[in-house]
Amino acid sequence: MIYIETPRLLLRGWSEHDLEPFRQLNADETVMRYFPKTLTHEETDQFYNVIQAEFKESGYGLYAVEIKETKAFIGLIGFHKAVFEADFTPCVEIGWRLKKEAWGQGYAPEGAAACLQYGFQELGFDEIYSFTADINKPSQRVMAKVGMHYVKSFNHPKVDTASPLYPHVLYHVKKESRTDLN
């Protein structure tokens, strides 16, 4: 099922054919440099099952991303329920993870902007959050490009305190602040 279409991308449901390139994506050290570790095939399979369960439970989730012209799977963009302990959770989070060959082509902001619009117009969200490690400047640039605003810094409770990924930044956008929805 296609949920969101942009000029160059399809944000769609997942298929079994996505599993092997998804495993490769999550095993790539460059792609995963702002995450605590790369994922094994088994961990990716578990993540895939979590994504499928969230779609069944919530009607939304982390969409598989495909380039329309080539039909190539390039990663994920979408929503997730963040439930770890923090003063802003539980909340709906938008996130993305694209293979490195897709970087620098504007796919992340293109897909994330369309995803935000879909979340506000079709899913009825009033607000959406995003967060990442403080050192992850590329994702912070995407957050700013799609109209999200820096809220604060915080220490992620699920990241080791000795890790350079422990300090995080929080971004946020409200439906009422979006002029593109009128």
Coordinates of C-alpha atoms in Angstrom, one line a residue, residues 4-175:
I4 CA 2.5 9.0 0.6
E5 CA 3.7 10.0 -2.8
T6 CA 6.1 12.8 -3.5
P7 CA 7.6 13.9 -6.9
R8 CA 10.4 11.4 -6.5
L9 CA 9.4 9.0 -3.7
L10 CA 6.9 6.5 -2.6
L11 CA 6.4 6.0 1.1
R12 CA 4.7 2.6 1.3
G13 CA 4.0 -0.4 3.3
W14 CA 6.7 -3.0 3.7
S15 CA 7.2 -6.3 1.8
E16 CA 9.3 -9.3 2.3
H17 CA 11.5 -8.1 -0.6
D18 CA 12.5 -5.1 1.6
L19 CA 14.0 -7.3 4.3
E20 CA 17.4 -8.0 2.8
P21 CA 18.2 -4.3 1.8
F22 CA 16.9 -3.3 5.2
R23 CA 19.4 -5.7 6.8
Q24 CA 22.2 -4.2 4.7
L25 CA 21.1 -0.7 5.7
N26 CA 21.1 -1.5 9.4
A27 CA 24.5 -3.3 9.2
D28 CA 26.2 -0.3 7.5
E29 CA 28.5 1.4 10.0
T30 CA 28.3 4.7 8.1
V31 CA 24.5 4.8 8.1
M32 CA 24.4 3.7 11.8
R33 CA 27.1 6.1 13.1
Y34 CA 24.6 8.1 15.2
F35 CA 23.0 5.0 16.7
P36 CA 24.5 3.0 19.5
K37 CA 25.4 0.1 17.2
T38 CA 24.8 -1.6 13.9
L39 CA 22.1 -4.2 13.9
T40 CA 22.5 -7.9 13.2
H41 CA 20.2 -9.6 10.7
E42 CA 18.3 -11.0 13.6
E43 CA 17.9 -7.6 15.2
T44 CA 16.8 -6.1 11.9
D45 CA 14.2 -8.9 11.5
Q46 CA 12.9 -8.1 15.0
F47 CA 12.8 -4.3 14.1
Y48 CA 10.9 -5.2 10.9
N49 CA 8.3 -7.1 13.0
V50 CA 8.0 -4.2 15.4
I51 CA 7.3 -1.9 12.4
Q52 CA 4.7 -4.3 11.1
A53 CA 3.0 -4.5 14.5
E54 CA 2.9 -0.7 14.9
F55 CA 1.2 -0.4 11.5
K56 CA -1.4 -3.0 12.6
E57 CA -1.9 -1.4 16.0
S58 CA -1.8 2.3 15.0
G59 CA -2.5 2.5 11.3
Y60 CA 0.8 4.3 10.7
G61 CA 4.5 3.7 11.2
L62 CA 7.9 3.8 9.6
Y63 CA 7.2 3.7 5.9
A64 CA 9.5 1.9 3.4
V65 CA 10.9 4.5 1.0
E66 CA 11.3 3.7 -2.7
I67 CA 12.6 5.9 -5.5
K68 CA 9.7 6.1 -8.0
E69 CA 11.9 6.1 -11.1
T70 CA 14.0 3.1 -10.2
K71 CA 11.8 1.2 -7.7
A72 CA 14.8 1.0 -5.5
F73 CA 14.3 0.6 -1.7
I74 CA 16.4 3.4 0.0
G75 CA 15.3 3.2 3.6
L76 CA 12.6 4.4 5.9
I77 CA 10.8 7.6 6.8
G78 CA 7.8 7.8 9.1
F79 CA 6.3 7.8 12.5
H80 CA 6.9 5.9 15.7
K81 CA 5.4 6.1 19.2
A82 CA 8.2 7.2 21.5
V83 CA 7.5 5.9 25.0
F84 CA 10.9 6.0 26.8
E85 CA 10.8 8.1 30.0
A86 CA 11.1 11.8 29.3
D87 CA 9.0 14.9 30.0
F88 CA 7.8 15.0 26.3
T89 CA 6.8 11.3 26.1
P90 CA 4.7 9.5 25.1
C91 CA 4.7 11.3 21.8
V92 CA 4.6 10.7 18.0
E93 CA 8.1 10.9 16.6
I94 CA 9.1 11.3 13.0
G95 CA 12.3 9.7 11.9
W96 CA 14.3 8.6 8.9
R97 CA 17.1 6.3 7.9
L98 CA 18.4 6.2 4.3
K99 CA 21.2 4.3 2.7
K100 CA 24.3 6.4 2.1
E101 CA 23.9 6.2 -1.7
A102 CA 20.7 8.2 -1.2
W103 CA 22.3 11.0 0.9
G104 CA 22.7 14.5 -0.4
Q105 CA 19.9 14.3 -2.9
G106 CA 17.2 15.9 -0.8
Y107 CA 15.2 12.6 -0.3
A108 CA 15.1 12.9 3.5
P109 CA 13.6 16.4 3.6
E110 CA 11.3 15.6 0.7
G111 CA 9.9 12.5 2.3
A112 CA 9.8 14.0 5.9
A113 CA 7.9 17.1 4.7
A114 CA 5.3 15.0 3.0
C115 CA 5.1 12.7 6.0
L116 CA 4.5 15.6 8.3
Q117 CA 1.7 16.9 6.1
Y118 CA 0.2 13.4 6.0
G119 CA 0.4 13.1 9.8
F120 CA -1.4 16.4 10.3
Q121 CA -4.0 16.2 7.5
E122 CA -4.7 12.4 7.3
L123 CA -3.7 11.0 10.7
G124 CA -5.0 13.9 12.8
F125 CA -1.8 14.6 14.7
D126 CA -1.7 17.9 16.6
E127 CA 2.1 17.8 17.2
I128 CA 5.1 15.8 16.1
Y129 CA 8.5 15.5 17.7
S130 CA 11.9 14.4 16.4
F131 CA 15.1 13.9 18.3
T132 CA 18.6 12.7 17.6
A133 CA 22.1 12.7 19.1
D134 CA 23.5 16.2 19.4
I135 CA 26.4 15.3 17.2
N136 CA 24.0 14.3 14.3
K137 CA 24.0 17.6 12.5
P138 CA 22.7 16.1 9.2
S139 CA 19.4 15.0 10.8
Q140 CA 19.1 18.3 12.6
R141 CA 19.4 20.1 9.3
V142 CA 16.5 17.9 7.9
M143 CA 14.4 18.8 11.0
A144 CA 15.0 22.5 10.4
K145 CA 14.3 22.2 6.6
V146 CA 10.9 20.6 7.2
G147 CA 9.8 23.4 9.7
M148 CA 10.6 21.7 13.0
H149 CA 12.0 23.9 15.8
Y150 CA 14.6 23.2 18.4
V151 CA 13.1 22.7 21.8
K152 CA 15.9 21.7 24.1
S153 CA 18.8 19.4 24.8
F154 CA 18.3 16.3 26.9
N155 CA 20.2 13.1 27.8
H156 CA 18.6 10.0 26.2
P157 CA 17.7 7.6 29.0
K158 CA 18.3 4.5 26.7
V159 CA 21.8 5.5 25.7
D160 CA 24.9 4.7 27.8
T161 CA 26.0 7.8 29.7
A162 CA 29.6 7.4 28.5
S163 CA 28.5 7.4 24.9
P164 CA 29.0 10.5 22.7
L165 CA 25.4 9.8 21.6
Y166 CA 24.0 10.3 25.1
P167 CA 23.4 14.1 24.7
H168 CA 20.4 14.5 22.4
V169 CA 18.4 17.4 20.9
L170 CA 14.6 17.6 20.7
Y171 CA 12.7 19.3 17.8
H172 CA 9.0 19.8 17.5
V173 CA 6.3 21.1 15.2
K174 CA 2.6 21.8 15.8
K175 CA -0.2 21.5 13.3

